Coordinates of C-alpha atoms and ligand atoms in Angstrom, one line a residue:
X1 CA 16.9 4.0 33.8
X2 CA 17.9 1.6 31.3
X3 CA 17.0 2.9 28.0
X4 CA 15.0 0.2 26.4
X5 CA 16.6 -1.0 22.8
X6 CA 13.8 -2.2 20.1
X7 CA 13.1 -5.6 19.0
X8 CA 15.9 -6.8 16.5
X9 CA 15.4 -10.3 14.4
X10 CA 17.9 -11.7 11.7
X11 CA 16.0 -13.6 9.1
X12 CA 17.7 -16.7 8.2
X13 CA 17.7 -20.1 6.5
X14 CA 19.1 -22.3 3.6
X15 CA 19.3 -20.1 0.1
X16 CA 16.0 -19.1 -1.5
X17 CA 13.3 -20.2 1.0
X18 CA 11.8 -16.1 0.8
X19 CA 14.2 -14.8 3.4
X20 CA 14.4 -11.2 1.5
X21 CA 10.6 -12.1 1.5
X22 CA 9.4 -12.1 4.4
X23 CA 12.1 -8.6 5.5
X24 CA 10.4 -6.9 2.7
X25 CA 6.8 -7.6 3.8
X26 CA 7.2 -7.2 7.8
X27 CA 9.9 -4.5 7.3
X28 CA 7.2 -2.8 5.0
X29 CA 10.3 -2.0 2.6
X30 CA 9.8 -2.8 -1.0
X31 CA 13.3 -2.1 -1.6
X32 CA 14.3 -6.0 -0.6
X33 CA 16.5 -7.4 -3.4
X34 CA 14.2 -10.6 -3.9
X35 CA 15.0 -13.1 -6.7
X36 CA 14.0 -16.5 -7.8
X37 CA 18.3 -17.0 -8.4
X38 CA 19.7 -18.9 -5.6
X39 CA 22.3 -16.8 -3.3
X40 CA 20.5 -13.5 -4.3
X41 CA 21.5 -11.9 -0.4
X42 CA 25.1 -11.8 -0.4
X43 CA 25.8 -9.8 2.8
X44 CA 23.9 -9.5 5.8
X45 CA 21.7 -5.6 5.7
X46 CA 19.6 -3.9 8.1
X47 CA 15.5 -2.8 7.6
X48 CA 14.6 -1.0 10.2
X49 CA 10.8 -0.1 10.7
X50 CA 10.6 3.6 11.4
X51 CA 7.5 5.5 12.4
X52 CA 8.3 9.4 12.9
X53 CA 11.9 8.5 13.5
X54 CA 11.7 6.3 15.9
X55 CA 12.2 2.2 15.0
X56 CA 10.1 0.3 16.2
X57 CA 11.7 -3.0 15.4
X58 CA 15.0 -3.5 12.9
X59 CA 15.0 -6.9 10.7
X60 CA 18.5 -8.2 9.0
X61 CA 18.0 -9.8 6.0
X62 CA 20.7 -12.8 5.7
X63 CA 22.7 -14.8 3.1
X64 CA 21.3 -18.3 2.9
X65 CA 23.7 -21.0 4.7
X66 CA 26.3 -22.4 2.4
X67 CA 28.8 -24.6 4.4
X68 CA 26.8 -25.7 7.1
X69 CA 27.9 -28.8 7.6
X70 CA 31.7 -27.9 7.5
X71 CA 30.9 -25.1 10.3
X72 CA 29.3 -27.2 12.6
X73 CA 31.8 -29.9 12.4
X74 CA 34.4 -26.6 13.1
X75 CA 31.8 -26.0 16.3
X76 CA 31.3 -29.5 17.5
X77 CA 35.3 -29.9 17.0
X78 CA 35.0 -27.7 20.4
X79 CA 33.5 -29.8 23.1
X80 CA 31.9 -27.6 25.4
X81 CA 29.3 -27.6 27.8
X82 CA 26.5 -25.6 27.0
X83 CA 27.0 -22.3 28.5
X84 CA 30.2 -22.2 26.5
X85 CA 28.8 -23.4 23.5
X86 CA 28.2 -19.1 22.5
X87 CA 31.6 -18.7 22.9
X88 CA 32.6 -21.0 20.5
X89 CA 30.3 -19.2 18.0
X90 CA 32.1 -16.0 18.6
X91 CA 35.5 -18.0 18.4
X92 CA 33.9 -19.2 14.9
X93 CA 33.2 -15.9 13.7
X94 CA 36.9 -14.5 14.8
X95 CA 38.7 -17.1 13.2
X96 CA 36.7 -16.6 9.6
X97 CA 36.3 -13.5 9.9
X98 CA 38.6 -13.0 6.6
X99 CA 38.2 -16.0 4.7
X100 CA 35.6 -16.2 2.4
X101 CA 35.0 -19.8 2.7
X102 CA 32.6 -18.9 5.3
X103 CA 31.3 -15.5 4.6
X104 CA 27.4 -16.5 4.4
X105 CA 27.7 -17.8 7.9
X106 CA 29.5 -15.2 9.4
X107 CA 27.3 -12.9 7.8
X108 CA 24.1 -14.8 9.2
X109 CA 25.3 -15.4 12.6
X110 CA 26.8 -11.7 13.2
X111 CA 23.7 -10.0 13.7
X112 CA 22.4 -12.9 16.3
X113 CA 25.9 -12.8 18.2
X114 CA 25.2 -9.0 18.2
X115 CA 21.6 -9.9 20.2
X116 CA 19.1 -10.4 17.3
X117 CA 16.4 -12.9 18.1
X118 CA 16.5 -15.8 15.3
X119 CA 13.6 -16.3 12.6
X120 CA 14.5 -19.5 10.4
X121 CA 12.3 -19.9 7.4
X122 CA 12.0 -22.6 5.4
X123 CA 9.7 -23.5 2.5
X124 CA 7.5 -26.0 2.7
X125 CA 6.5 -26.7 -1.0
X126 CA 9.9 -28.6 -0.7
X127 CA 10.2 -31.8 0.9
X128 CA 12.1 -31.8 4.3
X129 CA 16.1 -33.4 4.6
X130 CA 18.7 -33.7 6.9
X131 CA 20.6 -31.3 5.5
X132 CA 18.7 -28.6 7.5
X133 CA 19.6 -29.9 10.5
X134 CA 23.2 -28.4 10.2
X135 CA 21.6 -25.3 10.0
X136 CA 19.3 -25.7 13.2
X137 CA 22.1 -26.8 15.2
X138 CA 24.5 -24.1 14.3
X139 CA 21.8 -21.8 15.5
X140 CA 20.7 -23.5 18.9
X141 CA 24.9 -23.3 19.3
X142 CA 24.4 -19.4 19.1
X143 CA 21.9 -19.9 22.4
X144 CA 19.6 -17.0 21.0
X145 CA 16.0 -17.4 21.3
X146 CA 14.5 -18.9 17.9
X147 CA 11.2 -19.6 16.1
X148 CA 10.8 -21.0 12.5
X149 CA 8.5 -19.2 9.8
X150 CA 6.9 -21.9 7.1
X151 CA 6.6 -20.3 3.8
X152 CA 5.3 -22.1 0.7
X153 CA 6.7 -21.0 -2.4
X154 CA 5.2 -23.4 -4.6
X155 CA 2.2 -26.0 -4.6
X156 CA 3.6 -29.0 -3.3
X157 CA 2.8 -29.4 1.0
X158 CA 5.0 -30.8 2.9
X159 CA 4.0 -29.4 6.3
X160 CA 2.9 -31.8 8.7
X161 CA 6.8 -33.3 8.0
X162 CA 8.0 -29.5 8.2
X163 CA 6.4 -29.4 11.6
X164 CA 7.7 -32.1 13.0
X165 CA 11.2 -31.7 12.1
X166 CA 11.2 -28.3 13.6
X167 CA 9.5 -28.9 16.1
X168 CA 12.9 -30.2 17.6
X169 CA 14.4 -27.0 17.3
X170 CA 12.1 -24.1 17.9
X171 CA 9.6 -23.6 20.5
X172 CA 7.6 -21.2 18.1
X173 CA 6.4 -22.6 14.3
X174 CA 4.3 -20.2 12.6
X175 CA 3.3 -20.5 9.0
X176 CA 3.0 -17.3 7.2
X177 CA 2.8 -16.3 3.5
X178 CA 4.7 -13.0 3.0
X179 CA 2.7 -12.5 -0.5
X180 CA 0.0 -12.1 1.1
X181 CA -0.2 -9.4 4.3
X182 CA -2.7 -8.2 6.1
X183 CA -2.7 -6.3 9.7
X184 CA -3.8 -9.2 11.4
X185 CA -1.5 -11.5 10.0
X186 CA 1.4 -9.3 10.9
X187 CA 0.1 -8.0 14.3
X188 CA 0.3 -12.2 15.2
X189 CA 3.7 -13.1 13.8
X190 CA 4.6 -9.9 16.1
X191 CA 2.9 -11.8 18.5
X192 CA 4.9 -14.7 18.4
X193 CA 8.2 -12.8 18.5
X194 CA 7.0 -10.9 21.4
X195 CA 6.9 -14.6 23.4
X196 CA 10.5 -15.4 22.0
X197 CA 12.2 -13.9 25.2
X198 CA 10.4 -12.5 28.3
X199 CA 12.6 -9.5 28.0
X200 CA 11.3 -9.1 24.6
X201 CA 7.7 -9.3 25.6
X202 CA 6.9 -5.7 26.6
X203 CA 9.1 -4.4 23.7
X204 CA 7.8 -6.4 21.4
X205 CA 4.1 -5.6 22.5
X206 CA 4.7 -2.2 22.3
X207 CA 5.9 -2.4 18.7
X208 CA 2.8 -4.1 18.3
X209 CA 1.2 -1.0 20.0
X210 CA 3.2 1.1 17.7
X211 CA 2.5 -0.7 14.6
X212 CA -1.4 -0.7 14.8
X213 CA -1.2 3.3 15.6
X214 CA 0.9 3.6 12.2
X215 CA -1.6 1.5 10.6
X216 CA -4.2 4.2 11.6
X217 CA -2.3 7.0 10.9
X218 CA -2.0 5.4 7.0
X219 CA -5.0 5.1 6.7
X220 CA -6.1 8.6 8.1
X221 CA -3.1 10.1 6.0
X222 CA -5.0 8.4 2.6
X223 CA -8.5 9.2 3.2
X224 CA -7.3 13.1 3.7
X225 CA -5.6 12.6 0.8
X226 CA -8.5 11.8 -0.9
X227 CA -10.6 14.1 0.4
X228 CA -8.2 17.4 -1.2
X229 CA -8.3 15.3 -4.3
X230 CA -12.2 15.6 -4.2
X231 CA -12.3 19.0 -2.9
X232 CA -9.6 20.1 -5.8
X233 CA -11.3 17.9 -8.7
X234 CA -14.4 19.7 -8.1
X235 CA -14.0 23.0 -7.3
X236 CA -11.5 22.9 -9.7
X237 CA -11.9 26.4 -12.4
X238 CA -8.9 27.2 -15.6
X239 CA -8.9 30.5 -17.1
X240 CA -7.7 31.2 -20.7
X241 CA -6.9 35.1 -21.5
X242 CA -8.0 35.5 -25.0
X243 CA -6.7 39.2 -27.2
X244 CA -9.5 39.3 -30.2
X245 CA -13.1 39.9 -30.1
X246 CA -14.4 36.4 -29.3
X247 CA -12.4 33.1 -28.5
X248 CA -11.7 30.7 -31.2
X249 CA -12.7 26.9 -31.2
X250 CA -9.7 26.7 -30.6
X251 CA -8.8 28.5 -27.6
X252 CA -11.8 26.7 -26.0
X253 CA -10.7 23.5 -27.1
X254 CA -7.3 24.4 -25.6
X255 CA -8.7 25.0 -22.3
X256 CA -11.0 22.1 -22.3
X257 CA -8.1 19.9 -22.8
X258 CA -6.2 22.0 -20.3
X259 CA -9.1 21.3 -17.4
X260 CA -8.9 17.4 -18.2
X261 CA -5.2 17.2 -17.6
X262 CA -5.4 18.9 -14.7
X263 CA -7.8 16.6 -13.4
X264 CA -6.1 13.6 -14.5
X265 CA -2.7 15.0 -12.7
X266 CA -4.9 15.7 -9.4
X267 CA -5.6 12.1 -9.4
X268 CA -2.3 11.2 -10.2
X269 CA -0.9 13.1 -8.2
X270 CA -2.9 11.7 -4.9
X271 CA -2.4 8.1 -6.5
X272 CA 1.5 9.2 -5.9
X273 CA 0.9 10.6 -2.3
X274 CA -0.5 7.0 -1.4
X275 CA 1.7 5.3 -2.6
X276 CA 4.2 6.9 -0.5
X277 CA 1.8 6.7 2.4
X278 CA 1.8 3.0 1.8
X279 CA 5.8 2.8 1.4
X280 CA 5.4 1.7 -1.7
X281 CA 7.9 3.8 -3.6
X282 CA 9.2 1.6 -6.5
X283 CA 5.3 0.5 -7.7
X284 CA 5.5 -0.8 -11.7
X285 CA 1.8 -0.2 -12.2
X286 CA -0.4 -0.1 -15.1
X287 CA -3.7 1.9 -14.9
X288 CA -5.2 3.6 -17.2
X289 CA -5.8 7.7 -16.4
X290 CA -8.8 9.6 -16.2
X291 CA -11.0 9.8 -19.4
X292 CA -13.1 11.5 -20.7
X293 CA -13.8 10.9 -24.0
X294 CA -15.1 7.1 -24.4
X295 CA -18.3 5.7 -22.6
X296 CA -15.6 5.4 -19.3
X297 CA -16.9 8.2 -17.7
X298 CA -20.3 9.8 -18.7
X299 CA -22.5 6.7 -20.2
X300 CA -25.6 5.5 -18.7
X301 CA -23.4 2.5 -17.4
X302 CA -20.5 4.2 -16.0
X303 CA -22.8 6.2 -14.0
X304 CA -24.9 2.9 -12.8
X305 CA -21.6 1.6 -11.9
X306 CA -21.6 4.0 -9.0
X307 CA -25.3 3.3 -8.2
X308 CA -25.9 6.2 -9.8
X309 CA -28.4 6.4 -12.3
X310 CA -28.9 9.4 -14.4
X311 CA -32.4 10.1 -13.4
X312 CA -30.6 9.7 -9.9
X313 CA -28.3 12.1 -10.6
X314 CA -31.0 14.4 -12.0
X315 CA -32.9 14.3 -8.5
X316 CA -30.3 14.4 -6.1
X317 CA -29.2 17.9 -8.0
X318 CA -33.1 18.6 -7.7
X319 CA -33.9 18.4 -4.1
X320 CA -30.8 19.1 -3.0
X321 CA -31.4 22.9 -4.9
X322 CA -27.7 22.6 -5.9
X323 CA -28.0 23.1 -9.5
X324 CA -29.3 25.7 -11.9
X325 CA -31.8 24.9 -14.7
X326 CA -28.3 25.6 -17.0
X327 CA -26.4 22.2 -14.7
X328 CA -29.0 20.1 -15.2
X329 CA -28.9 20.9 -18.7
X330 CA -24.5 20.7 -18.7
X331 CA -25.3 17.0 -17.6
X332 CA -27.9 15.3 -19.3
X333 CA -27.8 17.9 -22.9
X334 CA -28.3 15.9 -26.0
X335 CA -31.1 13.6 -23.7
X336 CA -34.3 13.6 -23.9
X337 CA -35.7 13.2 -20.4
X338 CA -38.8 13.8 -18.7
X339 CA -37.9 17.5 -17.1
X340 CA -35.2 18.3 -20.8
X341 CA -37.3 20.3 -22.2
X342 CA -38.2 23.3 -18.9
X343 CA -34.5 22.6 -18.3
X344 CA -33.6 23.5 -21.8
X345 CA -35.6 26.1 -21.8
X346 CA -33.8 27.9 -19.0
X347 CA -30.5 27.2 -20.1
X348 CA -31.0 28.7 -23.7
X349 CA -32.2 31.6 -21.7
X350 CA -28.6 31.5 -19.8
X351 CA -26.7 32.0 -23.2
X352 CA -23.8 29.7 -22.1
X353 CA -21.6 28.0 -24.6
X354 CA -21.7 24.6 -24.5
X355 CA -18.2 23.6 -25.6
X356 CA -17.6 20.7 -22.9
X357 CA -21.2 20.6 -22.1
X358 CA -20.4 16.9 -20.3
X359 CA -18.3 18.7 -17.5
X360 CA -18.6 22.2 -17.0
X361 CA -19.7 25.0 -19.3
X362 CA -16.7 27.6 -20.7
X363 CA -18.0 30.7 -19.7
X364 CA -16.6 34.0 -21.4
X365 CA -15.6 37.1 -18.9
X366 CA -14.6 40.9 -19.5
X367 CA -16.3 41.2 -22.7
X368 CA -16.7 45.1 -22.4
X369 CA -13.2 45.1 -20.6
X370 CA -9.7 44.9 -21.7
X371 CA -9.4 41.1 -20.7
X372 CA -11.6 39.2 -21.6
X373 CA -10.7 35.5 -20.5
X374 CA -12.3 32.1 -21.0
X375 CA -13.5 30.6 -17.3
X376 CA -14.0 26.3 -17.2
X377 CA -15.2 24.9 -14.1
X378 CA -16.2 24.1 -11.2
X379 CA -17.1 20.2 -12.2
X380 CA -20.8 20.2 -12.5
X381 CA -21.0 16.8 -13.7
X382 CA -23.0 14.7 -10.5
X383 CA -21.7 11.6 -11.3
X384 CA -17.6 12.7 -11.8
X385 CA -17.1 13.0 -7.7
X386 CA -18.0 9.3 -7.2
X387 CA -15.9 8.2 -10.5
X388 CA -13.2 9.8 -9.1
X389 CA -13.8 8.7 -5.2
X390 CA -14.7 5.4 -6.5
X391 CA -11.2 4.9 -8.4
X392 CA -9.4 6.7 -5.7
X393 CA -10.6 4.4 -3.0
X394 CA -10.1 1.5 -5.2
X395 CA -6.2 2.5 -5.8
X396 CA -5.5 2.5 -2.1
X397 CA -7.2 -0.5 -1.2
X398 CA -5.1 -2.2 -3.6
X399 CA -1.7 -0.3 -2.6
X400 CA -2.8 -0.9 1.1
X401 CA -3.4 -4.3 0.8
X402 CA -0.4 -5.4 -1.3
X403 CA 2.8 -6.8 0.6
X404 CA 5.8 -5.0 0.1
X405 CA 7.7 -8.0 -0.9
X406 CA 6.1 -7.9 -4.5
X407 CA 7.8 -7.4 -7.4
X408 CA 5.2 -8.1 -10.2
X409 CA 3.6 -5.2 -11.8
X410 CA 0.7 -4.2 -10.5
X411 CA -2.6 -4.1 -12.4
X412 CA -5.6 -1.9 -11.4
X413 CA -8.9 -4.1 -12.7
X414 CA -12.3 -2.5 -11.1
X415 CA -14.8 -4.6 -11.3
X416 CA -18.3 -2.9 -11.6
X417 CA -19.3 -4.6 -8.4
X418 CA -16.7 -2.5 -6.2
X419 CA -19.0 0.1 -5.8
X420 CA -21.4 -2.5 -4.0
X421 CA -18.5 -2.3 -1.6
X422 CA -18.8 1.4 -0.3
X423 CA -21.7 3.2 -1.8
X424 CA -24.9 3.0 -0.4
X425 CA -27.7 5.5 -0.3
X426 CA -27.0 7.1 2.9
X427 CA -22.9 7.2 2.6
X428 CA -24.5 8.8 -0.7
X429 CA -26.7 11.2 0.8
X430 CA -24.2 12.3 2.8
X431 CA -21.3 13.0 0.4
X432 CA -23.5 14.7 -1.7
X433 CA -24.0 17.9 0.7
X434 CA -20.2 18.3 0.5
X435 CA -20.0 17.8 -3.0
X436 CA -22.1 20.5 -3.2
X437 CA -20.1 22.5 -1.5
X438 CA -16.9 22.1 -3.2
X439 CA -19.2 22.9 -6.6
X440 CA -20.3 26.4 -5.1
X441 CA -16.7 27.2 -5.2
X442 CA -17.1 28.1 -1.4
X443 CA -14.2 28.3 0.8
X444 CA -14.5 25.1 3.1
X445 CA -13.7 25.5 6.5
X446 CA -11.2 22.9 8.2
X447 CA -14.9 21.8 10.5
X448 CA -16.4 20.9 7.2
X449 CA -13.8 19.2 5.6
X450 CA -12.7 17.2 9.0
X451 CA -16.4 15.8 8.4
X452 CA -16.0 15.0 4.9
X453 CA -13.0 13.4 5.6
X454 CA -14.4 11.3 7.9
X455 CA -16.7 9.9 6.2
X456 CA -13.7 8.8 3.6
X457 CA -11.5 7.2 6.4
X458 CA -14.9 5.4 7.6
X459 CA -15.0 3.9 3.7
X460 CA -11.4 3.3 3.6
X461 CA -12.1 1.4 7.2
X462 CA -14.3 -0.8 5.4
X463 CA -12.5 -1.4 2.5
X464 CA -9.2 -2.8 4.1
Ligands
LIG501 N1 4.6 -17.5 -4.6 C1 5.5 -17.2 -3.7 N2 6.7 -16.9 -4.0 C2 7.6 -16.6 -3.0 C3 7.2 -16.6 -1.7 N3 8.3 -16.3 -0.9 C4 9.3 -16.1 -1.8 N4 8.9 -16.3 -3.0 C5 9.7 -16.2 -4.2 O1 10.8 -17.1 -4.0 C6 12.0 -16.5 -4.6 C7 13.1 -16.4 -3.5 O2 12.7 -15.4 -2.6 P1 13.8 -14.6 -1.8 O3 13.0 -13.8 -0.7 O4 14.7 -13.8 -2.7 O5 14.6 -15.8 -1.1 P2 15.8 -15.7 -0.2 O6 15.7 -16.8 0.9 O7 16.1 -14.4 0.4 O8 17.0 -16.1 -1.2 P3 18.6 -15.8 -1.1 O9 18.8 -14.4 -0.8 O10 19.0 -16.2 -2.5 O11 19.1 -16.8 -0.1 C8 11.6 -15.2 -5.2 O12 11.3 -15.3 -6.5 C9 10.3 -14.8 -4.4 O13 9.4 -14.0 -5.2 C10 5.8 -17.0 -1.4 O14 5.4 -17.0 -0.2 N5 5.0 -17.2 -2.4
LIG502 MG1 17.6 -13.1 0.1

C-alpha cells in the first residue's frame, strides 16, 4: 500500500504581508521569527504540526519575493506549452541555484517544486498593483495547486479590489486574520486546503480529524491540570520542627510565609504546565501571583467576586457538616456575624493558635515528645478554592485562546464579571463536595477525581 504522505503547504507572497504569521498561528509554533522589518524570513524553514509524533501537516515559511519580475521574464524567455511550463521552473531553480540574485525565489519555489501546495497571502490594508501579478504568474508556472489567504495588517480595506485581482489566479480566496485564532477558524482554512487537490482531500480531512482530537486532548490535559492544582492547594499541609519549649513568632511566621509560597508556586507551576499544553513556550506575561495580604483574596468583595458571599460561604460549610465550630471561626474571626459568637465559643474551647487565622490554623504537635513540630494546613478558607479555580480557568482561557503568532506581552486583566462566565449555584454545589474532600486531607481515589475533573473540562468547554 502506498504509504500516505501529510499535507505539506509553503506560505508565500511579496515581503511583509504576515507570511511568518499566518505559519506561526496554523503551525501552532510561537517560535516564528515575525517582524514588522521588511525581508525578516531569509531562508525557506519547515513547521511541522506534530501530535504524539506523528505530523499531521508540515507548513514552510518563505522569503517574500524580491526579483519577480526579472524571474519571470527568465521563465517566459522559455516558450513552452503548458505541461512544460514545470520544467522550466526546475530549469529556473538549477541555473540559480548559486547566485544570490535570486535566493528569495529559489527558496520560495523549492518547497512547491518538492510537492507543497501553494498559500499566497497578501494584505489587504494595502492597495492592490500590478506588481503582484509577477508573483502569481511565477506560481501558476510552478502548476501546483494554489489558494490566496487575505490578511489585513492595518485599517485601510482594500478587499473587494483584492478579490478580484485574485480571483484570476486562485480558485480558493479565504480571508483570515492570524491574530486572531480560534478552532473554527482554523478547522475551515483546513477546509479549504483539503479542496486544493482531490488527492489532498482525504489527507487533508483527516488532519482536520487529527487536529480537533488534539484540540480535545488540550483541553482535557488543562482541566486535569487544574484539577491537581486544586486538589494540591487544598489539601496542601507544611510542617516546621521547632527544638525549645514553644515556637517563636517567628518560627510561625516562617511557616506561614513558607505555606503561601508554596501555594503561589502550585499555581505557578500549573500556569507553566498550560502553557506548554498550549505550545506556548516563549509567553512574556505579566500577572500578578497569588496574594494574600491585601483585600485580593479574603475581603467581602473578592469573595462576591466568585458569587460567593461570606454568609454563603458560612452555610455552604454549615449544611454541608464540613467544618468544625474552630473553621468557621479560621474564616470569618475578627467578624461579627449572626452565628460568631457559638462559633467562637467552640473555637476558644479548641485552644488553637490563630497565627494565619485567614487560611488555616498552625497547629503545635509532639508537645510531650522529643519533636515537637509546627503543622499549617489543609486550606480551610471556603472561598480560596474558587480564587484559585477562578484564576486558573481564566489563565488558560487566555493562553488557549491566543494565536501563536503573537509577540506582544501578555497581560492577565480579570474582570469581576468572569465569574458570571462559569460559576453558577449548581457547578457550585457540586465542586463544593470535592473541595471537601481534598480539605479532609483524604486520599482521593482516581473515580473521585476523574469526576472532579470533569466537571473542570466541562468549564473549560464553556470557556473556549
Ligand atoms: N495587526 C496585525 N498585524 C499583523 C497581522 N499579520 C502580520 N502582522 C504584523 O505584520 C508584520 C509582518 O509580519 P510577518 O509575519 O513577519 O510578515 P512576513 O510576510 O513573514 O514578512 P517577511 O518575512 O519579512 O517577508 C509583523 O509585525 C506582524 O506582527 C495581522 O493580521 N494583524
Ligand atoms: Mg516572514
Amino acid at each position: 500500500m502506498e504509504e500516505m504522505t501529510h499535507p505539506k503547504f509553503a506560505v508565500v507572497g511579496h515581503p511583509n504581508k504576515g507570511k511568518s504569521a499566518i505559519v506561526s498561528s496554523l503551525a501552532l509554533d510561537d517560535s516564528v521569527q515575525i517582524s514588522d522589518t521588511p525581508g525578516t524570513t531569509t531562508v525557506k524553514r519547515s513547521f511541522p504540526l506534530k501530535v504524539d509524533g506523528k505530523v499531521i501537516y508540515e507548513l514552510f515559511d518563505t522569503p517574500g519575493f524580491q526579483r519577480a519580475r526579472r524571474a519571470l521574464e527568465w521563465l517566459e524567455g522559455h516558450d513552452v506549452s503548458a505541461d512544460k511550463k514545470y520544467e522550466v521552473v526546475n530549469a529556473f531553480i538549477h541555473t540559480f541555484k548559486e547566485d544570490p540574485k535570486f535566493n528569495d525565489e529559489i527558496e520560495l519555489l523549492e518547497p512547491i517544486m518538492e510537492g507543497a501546495g501553494i498559500i499566497y497571502v497578501v494584505d489587504a490594508s494595502k492597495p492592490y498593483g500590478e506588481e503582484y501579478e509577477a508573483e502569481m504568474e511565477i506560481l501558476r508556472w510552478t502548476g501546483q495547486p494554489s489558494m490566496a489567504l487575505i490578511n489585513h495588517i492595518d485599517e485601510d480595506d482594500y478587499t473587494a479590489e483584492w478579490k478580484r485581482a485574485l480571483g484570476h489566479y486562485f480558485k480558493i480566496v479565504r480571508t483570515y486574520n492570524p491574530m486572531d485564532v480560534s478552532l473554527e477558524q482554523h478547522l475551515s482554512i483546513l477546509e479549504s486546503m483539503a479542496q486544493l487537490k482531490e488527492e489532498w482531500t482525504a489527507p487533508v480531512k483527516a488532519s482536520m480529524d487529527f487536529f480537533q482530537h488534539y484540540y480535545d486532548a488540550m483541553l482535557h490535559q488543562s482541566s486535569e491540570a487544574i484539577s491537581q492544582a486544586l486538589q494540591s492547594a487544598i489539601s496542601l499541609t507544611e510542617t516546621l520542627y521547632f527544638e525549645s519549649d514553644n515556637a517563636t513568632e517567628a518560627q510561625k511566621k516562617q511557616l506561614e510565609t513558607h505555606y503561601k509560597n508554596s501555594l503561589r508556586a502550585i499555581e505557578s507551576d500549573t500556569q507553566k504546565s498550560i502553557e506548554s499544553i498550549w505550545k506556548h513556550e516563549h509567553l512574556e506575561k505579566n500577572q500578578n501571583p497569588l496574594s494574600f495580604d491585601d483585600m485580593d483574596l479574603f475581603s467581602e468583595a473578592s469573595a462576591s467576586l466568585f458569587g460567593l458571599t461570606r454568609k454563603e460561604l458560612l452555610m455552604t460549610g454549615v449544611s454541608s457538616g464540613a467544618v468544625t465550630g474552630a473553621g468557621i471561626d479560621l474564616l470569618f474571626a475578627g467578624h461579627t456575624f449572626f452565628l460568631g459568637g457559638a462559633i467562637g465559643a467552640v473555637a476558644g474551647g479548641v485552644g488553637a493558635y490563630f497565627a494565619f487565622n485567614e487560611l488555616s490554623e498552625i497547629k503545635v504537635f509532639g508537645k510531650t515528645l522529643g519533636s515537637k513540630y509546627l503543622e499549617i494546613g489543609p486550606m480551610e478558607n471556603r472561598n480560596f478554592p474558587y480564587i484559585l479555580l477562578g484564576r486558573l480557568l481564566y489563565h488558560t482561557s487566555v493562553i488557549a485562546k491566543r494565536s501563536h503568532a503573537k509577540r506582544d506581552k501578555v497581560v492577565f486583566e480579570m474582570q469581576s464579571s468572569f465569574k458570571e462566565k462559569w460559576l453558577d449555584d449548581s457547578l457550585k454545589k457540586e465542586l463544593e463536595k470535592y473541595h471537601k474532600k481534598f480539605r479532609s486531607g483524604k486520599a482521593v481515589d482516581a473515580e473521585e477525581m476523574k469526576v472532579y475533573d470533569t466537571l473542570i473540562y466541562g468549564t473549560l468547554q464553556k470557556l473556549l
